[in-house]
């Protein structure tokens, strides 16, 4: 099984932490880089290889990860000479990718079973599978249901559920075949393109732990919670392998 890890962003929202370090290398709990946790999890779930897309401070990621042997994986790199957004880096990798693989942001903390996501995607026949997490928006007002100018219902300060992308995807090589090398494309535009083609992506619904380290407050939350989360994010067999 193969994973593509997107680690080329500048981490603007996480400054000043990312001034000297790329976001995937910022430490969590003063002991592990985010990317280290991701690679340990992938290895435990049976992934034997990965490609890391790098740009901003990419030489630091190369120096930290190396060839991947520390995790029992074969790791290579795709270095961008210009920003290609989140899907664009894949277009230059087609010859190196298997039929099905996962693509993920390099700054995601979750206990998602990556192998089950990939297996589900491969069996589904969908062009793209999006790992989704549940969230709820709290409305601070009473909400009225209006029909023909009349109030027909009322809910006091409801909480409206919705699902969001976790930044982890099951992907098929044929999905990216129509796009030329060097094109900048984000997952948002890819999803819109697939919807226009009536090739609807699959939602892989996940209700476990997920935190996107995107803002300083998210990073602070991850550090505050890490010791209690360690057994979940780094099960004993992973910790033993890393020592």
CSV table of C-alpha atoms in Angstrom, one decimal:
chain,number,residue,atom,x,y,z
A,1,UNK,CA,0.0,0.0,0.0
A,2,UNK,CA,1.2,3.5,-0.9
A,3,UNK,CA,0.5,6.9,0.5
A,4,UNK,CA,1.2,10.4,-0.9
A,5,UNK,CA,1.8,12.9,1.9
A,6,UNK,CA,1.3,16.6,1.2
A,7,UNK,CA,4.0,18.5,3.1
A,8,UNK,CA,4.8,21.4,0.8
A,9,UNK,CA,2.6,24.1,2.3
A,10,UNK,CA,4.1,27.2,4.0
A,11,UNK,CA,1.9,26.8,7.1
A,12,UNK,CA,1.0,30.5,7.1
A,13,UNK,CA,-1.9,30.2,9.6
A,14,UNK,CA,0.5,28.5,12.1
A,15,UNK,CA,3.1,31.2,12.1
A,16,UNK,CA,5.3,32.0,14.0
A,17,UNK,CA,5.8,28.2,14.7
A,18,UNK,CA,6.4,27.6,11.0
A,19,UNK,CA,9.0,30.4,10.5
A,20,UNK,CA,11.9,28.0,11.0
A,21,UNK,CA,10.2,24.6,10.6
A,22,UNK,CA,7.8,23.2,8.0
A,23,UNK,CA,4.4,22.5,9.6
A,24,UNK,CA,4.7,18.7,9.4
A,25,UNK,CA,7.8,18.9,11.6
A,26,UNK,CA,6.5,21.0,14.4
A,27,UNK,CA,6.7,19.0,17.7
A,28,UNK,CA,3.7,17.6,19.5
A,29,UNK,CA,4.1,16.9,23.2
A,30,UNK,CA,7.8,17.9,22.9
A,31,UNK,CA,8.6,14.4,21.7
A,32,UNK,CA,7.2,13.7,18.3
A,33,UNK,CA,6.9,15.6,15.0
A,34,UNK,CA,3.4,15.4,13.4
A,35,UNK,CA,4.9,13.8,10.4
A,36,UNK,CA,6.7,11.2,12.5
A,37,UNK,CA,3.3,10.2,14.1
A,38,UNK,CA,1.7,9.9,10.6
A,39,UNK,CA,4.5,7.7,9.3
A,40,UNK,CA,4.4,5.4,12.3
A,41,UNK,CA,0.7,5.0,11.9
A,42,UNK,CA,0.9,4.3,8.2
A,43,UNK,CA,3.6,1.7,8.8
A,44,UNK,CA,1.5,0.0,11.5
A,45,UNK,CA,-1.5,-0.1,9.1
A,46,UNK,CA,0.6,-2.0,6.5
A,47,UNK,CA,1.8,0.8,4.2
A,48,UNK,CA,5.1,-0.1,2.8
A,49,UNK,CA,5.9,3.0,0.7
A,50,UNK,CA,5.1,6.7,0.6
A,51,UNK,CA,5.9,9.7,-1.5
A,52,UNK,CA,6.2,13.0,0.3
A,53,UNK,CA,5.5,16.2,-1.7
A,54,UNK,CA,7.7,19.0,-0.4
A,55,UNK,CA,8.4,22.6,-1.1
A,56,UNK,CA,8.8,25.1,1.8
A,57,UNK,CA,11.8,24.0,3.9
A,58,UNK,CA,11.6,20.7,2.1
A,59,UNK,CA,15.3,20.0,2.8
A,60,UNK,CA,14.5,19.7,6.5
A,61,UNK,CA,11.8,17.1,5.8
A,62,UNK,CA,14.3,15.1,3.7
A,63,UNK,CA,16.9,15.3,6.5
A,64,UNK,CA,14.4,14.2,9.1
A,65,UNK,CA,12.6,11.4,7.2
A,66,UNK,CA,15.5,10.1,5.0
A,67,UNK,CA,14.7,6.9,3.1
A,68,UNK,CA,11.9,5.8,5.5
A,69,UNK,CA,13.9,2.8,6.8
A,70,UNK,CA,13.3,4.0,10.4
A,71,UNK,CA,9.6,3.1,9.8
A,72,UNK,CA,10.2,0.0,7.7
A,73,UNK,CA,9.0,1.9,4.6
A,74,UNK,CA,10.4,3.0,1.3
A,75,UNK,CA,10.0,6.8,1.0
A,76,UNK,CA,10.8,9.1,-1.9
A,77,UNK,CA,10.1,12.7,-2.6
A,78,UNK,CA,8.4,15.0,-5.1
A,79,UNK,CA,9.8,18.5,-4.9
A,80,UNK,CA,7.7,21.3,-6.4
A,81,UNK,CA,9.5,24.2,-8.1
A,82,UNK,CA,6.2,26.2,-7.8
A,83,UNK,CA,3.1,25.7,-5.6
A,84,UNK,CA,0.8,23.1,-7.1
A,85,UNK,CA,-1.9,23.2,-4.5
A,86,UNK,CA,-3.2,19.8,-3.1
A,87,UNK,CA,-3.8,17.7,-6.1
A,88,UNK,CA,-1.4,19.2,-8.6
A,89,UNK,CA,1.7,17.4,-7.2
A,90,UNK,CA,0.1,14.1,-8.1
A,91,UNK,CA,0.1,14.9,-11.9
A,92,UNK,CA,3.9,14.6,-12.0
A,93,UNK,CA,3.9,11.3,-10.1
A,94,UNK,CA,1.6,9.2,-12.3
A,95,UNK,CA,4.3,6.7,-13.3
A,96,UNK,CA,5.3,6.1,-9.7
A,97,UNK,CA,1.8,5.5,-8.3
A,98,UNK,CA,-0.2,2.2,-7.9
A,99,UNK,CA,-3.7,1.9,-9.2
A,100,UNK,CA,-5.1,2.9,-5.8
A,101,UNK,CA,-3.4,4.9,-3.0
A,102,UNK,CA,-4.2,7.4,-0.3
A,103,UNK,CA,-3.4,11.1,-0.3
A,104,UNK,CA,-3.2,13.0,2.9
A,105,UNK,CA,-2.1,16.3,4.5
A,106,UNK,CA,1.1,15.9,6.5
A,107,UNK,CA,-0.3,17.8,9.5
A,108,UNK,CA,-3.4,15.6,10.5
A,109,UNK,CA,-3.7,14.0,13.9
A,110,UNK,CA,-6.2,11.2,13.9
A,111,UNK,CA,-6.7,7.5,14.7
A,112,UNK,CA,-8.2,6.8,11.4
A,113,UNK,CA,-7.5,3.4,10.0
A,114,UNK,CA,-5.8,4.3,6.7
A,115,UNK,CA,-5.7,0.8,5.4
A,116,UNK,CA,-9.5,0.4,5.8
A,117,UNK,CA,-10.0,3.7,4.0
A,118,UNK,CA,-7.9,2.5,1.1
A,119,UNK,CA,-9.6,-0.9,1.0
A,120,UNK,CA,-13.0,0.7,1.0
A,121,UNK,CA,-12.0,3.0,-1.8
A,122,UNK,CA,-10.6,0.3,-4.0
A,123,UNK,CA,-13.7,-1.8,-3.6
A,124,UNK,CA,-16.1,1.1,-4.2
A,125,UNK,CA,-15.2,1.9,-7.8
A,126,UNK,CA,-15.6,5.6,-6.8
A,127,UNK,CA,-13.1,8.0,-8.4
A,128,UNK,CA,-12.3,9.6,-5.0
A,129,UNK,CA,-13.1,8.7,-1.4
A,130,UNK,CA,-13.1,11.5,1.1
A,131,UNK,CA,-12.6,10.8,4.8
A,132,UNK,CA,-15.2,12.9,6.6
A,133,UNK,CA,-15.7,14.0,10.2
A,134,UNK,CA,-18.9,15.1,11.9
A,135,UNK,CA,-19.2,18.7,13.2
A,136,UNK,CA,-22.1,20.8,14.4
A,137,UNK,CA,-22.9,24.5,14.0
A,138,UNK,CA,-24.6,26.1,17.0
A,139,UNK,CA,-27.2,28.7,16.0
A,140,UNK,CA,-27.6,31.4,18.7
A,141,UNK,CA,-31.1,32.3,17.7
A,142,UNK,CA,-34.5,30.7,17.5
A,143,UNK,CA,-35.0,29.4,14.0
A,144,UNK,CA,-38.3,29.8,12.3
A,145,UNK,CA,-39.7,27.5,9.5
A,146,UNK,CA,-41.6,29.8,7.1
A,147,UNK,CA,-44.1,28.6,4.5
A,148,UNK,CA,-46.2,30.9,2.3
A,149,UNK,CA,-45.4,33.8,4.7
A,150,UNK,CA,-46.6,31.9,7.8
A,151,UNK,CA,-44.5,30.4,10.7
A,152,UNK,CA,-45.1,26.7,10.6
A,153,UNK,CA,-42.3,25.6,12.9
A,154,UNK,CA,-39.9,26.9,15.5
A,155,UNK,CA,-36.6,25.5,17.0
A,156,UNK,CA,-34.8,27.3,19.8
A,157,UNK,CA,-31.1,27.7,19.2
A,158,UNK,CA,-30.6,24.4,17.2
A,159,UNK,CA,-27.4,22.7,16.5
A,160,UNK,CA,-27.0,21.8,12.8
A,161,UNK,CA,-24.9,18.8,12.0
A,162,UNK,CA,-22.6,18.7,8.9
A,163,UNK,CA,-19.6,16.8,7.7
A,164,UNK,CA,-16.2,18.1,6.7
A,165,UNK,CA,-13.2,16.8,4.8
A,166,UNK,CA,-10.5,15.5,7.1
A,167,UNK,CA,-7.7,16.0,4.5
A,168,UNK,CA,-7.3,12.3,3.9
A,169,UNK,CA,-8.5,10.7,0.6
A,170,UNK,CA,-8.6,7.4,-1.2
A,171,UNK,CA,-7.6,8.1,-4.8
A,172,UNK,CA,-7.3,6.1,-8.1
A,173,UNK,CA,-4.7,6.8,-10.7
A,174,UNK,CA,-7.3,7.0,-13.5
A,175,UNK,CA,-8.9,9.9,-11.7
A,176,UNK,CA,-6.0,12.2,-12.3
A,177,UNK,CA,-5.3,11.0,-15.9
A,178,UNK,CA,-7.1,13.9,-17.6
A,179,UNK,CA,-5.0,16.6,-16.0
A,180,UNK,CA,-1.6,17.8,-17.4
A,181,UNK,CA,1.7,17.8,-15.5
A,182,UNK,CA,2.5,21.1,-13.9
A,183,UNK,CA,-1.1,22.1,-13.4
A,184,UNK,CA,-2.1,23.6,-10.1
A,185,UNK,CA,-5.3,22.1,-8.8
A,186,UNK,CA,-6.8,21.8,-5.3
A,187,UNK,CA,-9.1,19.1,-3.9
A,188,UNK,CA,-12.0,21.5,-3.9
A,189,UNK,CA,-11.8,21.9,-7.7
A,190,UNK,CA,-11.3,18.2,-8.2
A,191,UNK,CA,-14.5,17.5,-6.3
A,192,UNK,CA,-16.4,20.1,-8.3
A,193,UNK,CA,-15.0,18.6,-11.6
A,194,UNK,CA,-16.1,15.1,-10.5
A,195,UNK,CA,-19.6,16.4,-9.6
A,196,UNK,CA,-19.9,18.1,-13.0
A,197,UNK,CA,-19.1,14.8,-14.6
A,198,UNK,CA,-21.7,13.0,-12.3
A,199,UNK,CA,-18.9,10.9,-10.9
A,200,UNK,CA,-19.7,11.5,-7.3
A,201,UNK,CA,-17.0,10.9,-4.7
A,202,UNK,CA,-17.6,8.5,-1.8
A,203,UNK,CA,-17.8,9.7,1.8
A,204,UNK,CA,-15.9,7.6,4.3
A,205,UNK,CA,-17.5,8.6,7.5
A,206,UNK,CA,-15.3,8.6,10.6
A,207,UNK,CA,-16.3,9.5,14.1
A,208,UNK,CA,-13.0,9.0,16.0
A,209,UNK,CA,-10.4,11.5,16.9
A,210,UNK,CA,-9.4,14.1,14.3
A,211,UNK,CA,-7.6,17.4,14.6
A,212,UNK,CA,-6.3,19.5,11.8
A,213,UNK,CA,-3.2,21.4,13.0
A,214,UNK,CA,-4.0,24.5,11.0
A,215,UNK,CA,-4.0,27.4,13.6
A,216,UNK,CA,-2.0,28.2,16.7
A,217,UNK,CA,-5.0,27.4,18.9
A,218,UNK,CA,-5.3,23.9,17.2
A,219,UNK,CA,-1.6,23.3,17.8
A,220,UNK,CA,-1.9,24.4,21.5
A,221,UNK,CA,-4.8,22.1,21.9
A,222,UNK,CA,-2.9,19.2,20.4
A,223,UNK,CA,0.0,19.8,22.8
A,224,UNK,CA,-2.3,20.1,25.8
A,225,UNK,CA,-4.0,16.8,25.0
A,226,UNK,CA,-1.1,14.7,23.7
A,227,UNK,CA,-0.2,12.8,26.8
A,228,UNK,CA,-3.8,11.5,27.2
A,229,UNK,CA,-4.0,10.9,23.4
A,230,UNK,CA,-0.6,9.1,23.2
A,231,UNK,CA,-1.9,5.5,23.7
A,232,UNK,CA,-4.5,6.1,20.9
A,233,UNK,CA,-2.2,8.0,18.4
A,234,UNK,CA,0.9,5.9,19.2
A,235,UNK,CA,-0.2,2.4,20.3
A,236,UNK,CA,2.4,0.4,22.3
A,237,UNK,CA,3.6,-1.6,19.3
A,238,UNK,CA,4.3,1.6,17.3
A,239,UNK,CA,6.1,3.1,20.2
A,240,UNK,CA,8.3,0.0,20.6
A,241,UNK,CA,9.2,0.1,16.9
A,242,UNK,CA,10.2,3.8,17.1
A,243,UNK,CA,12.6,3.3,20.1
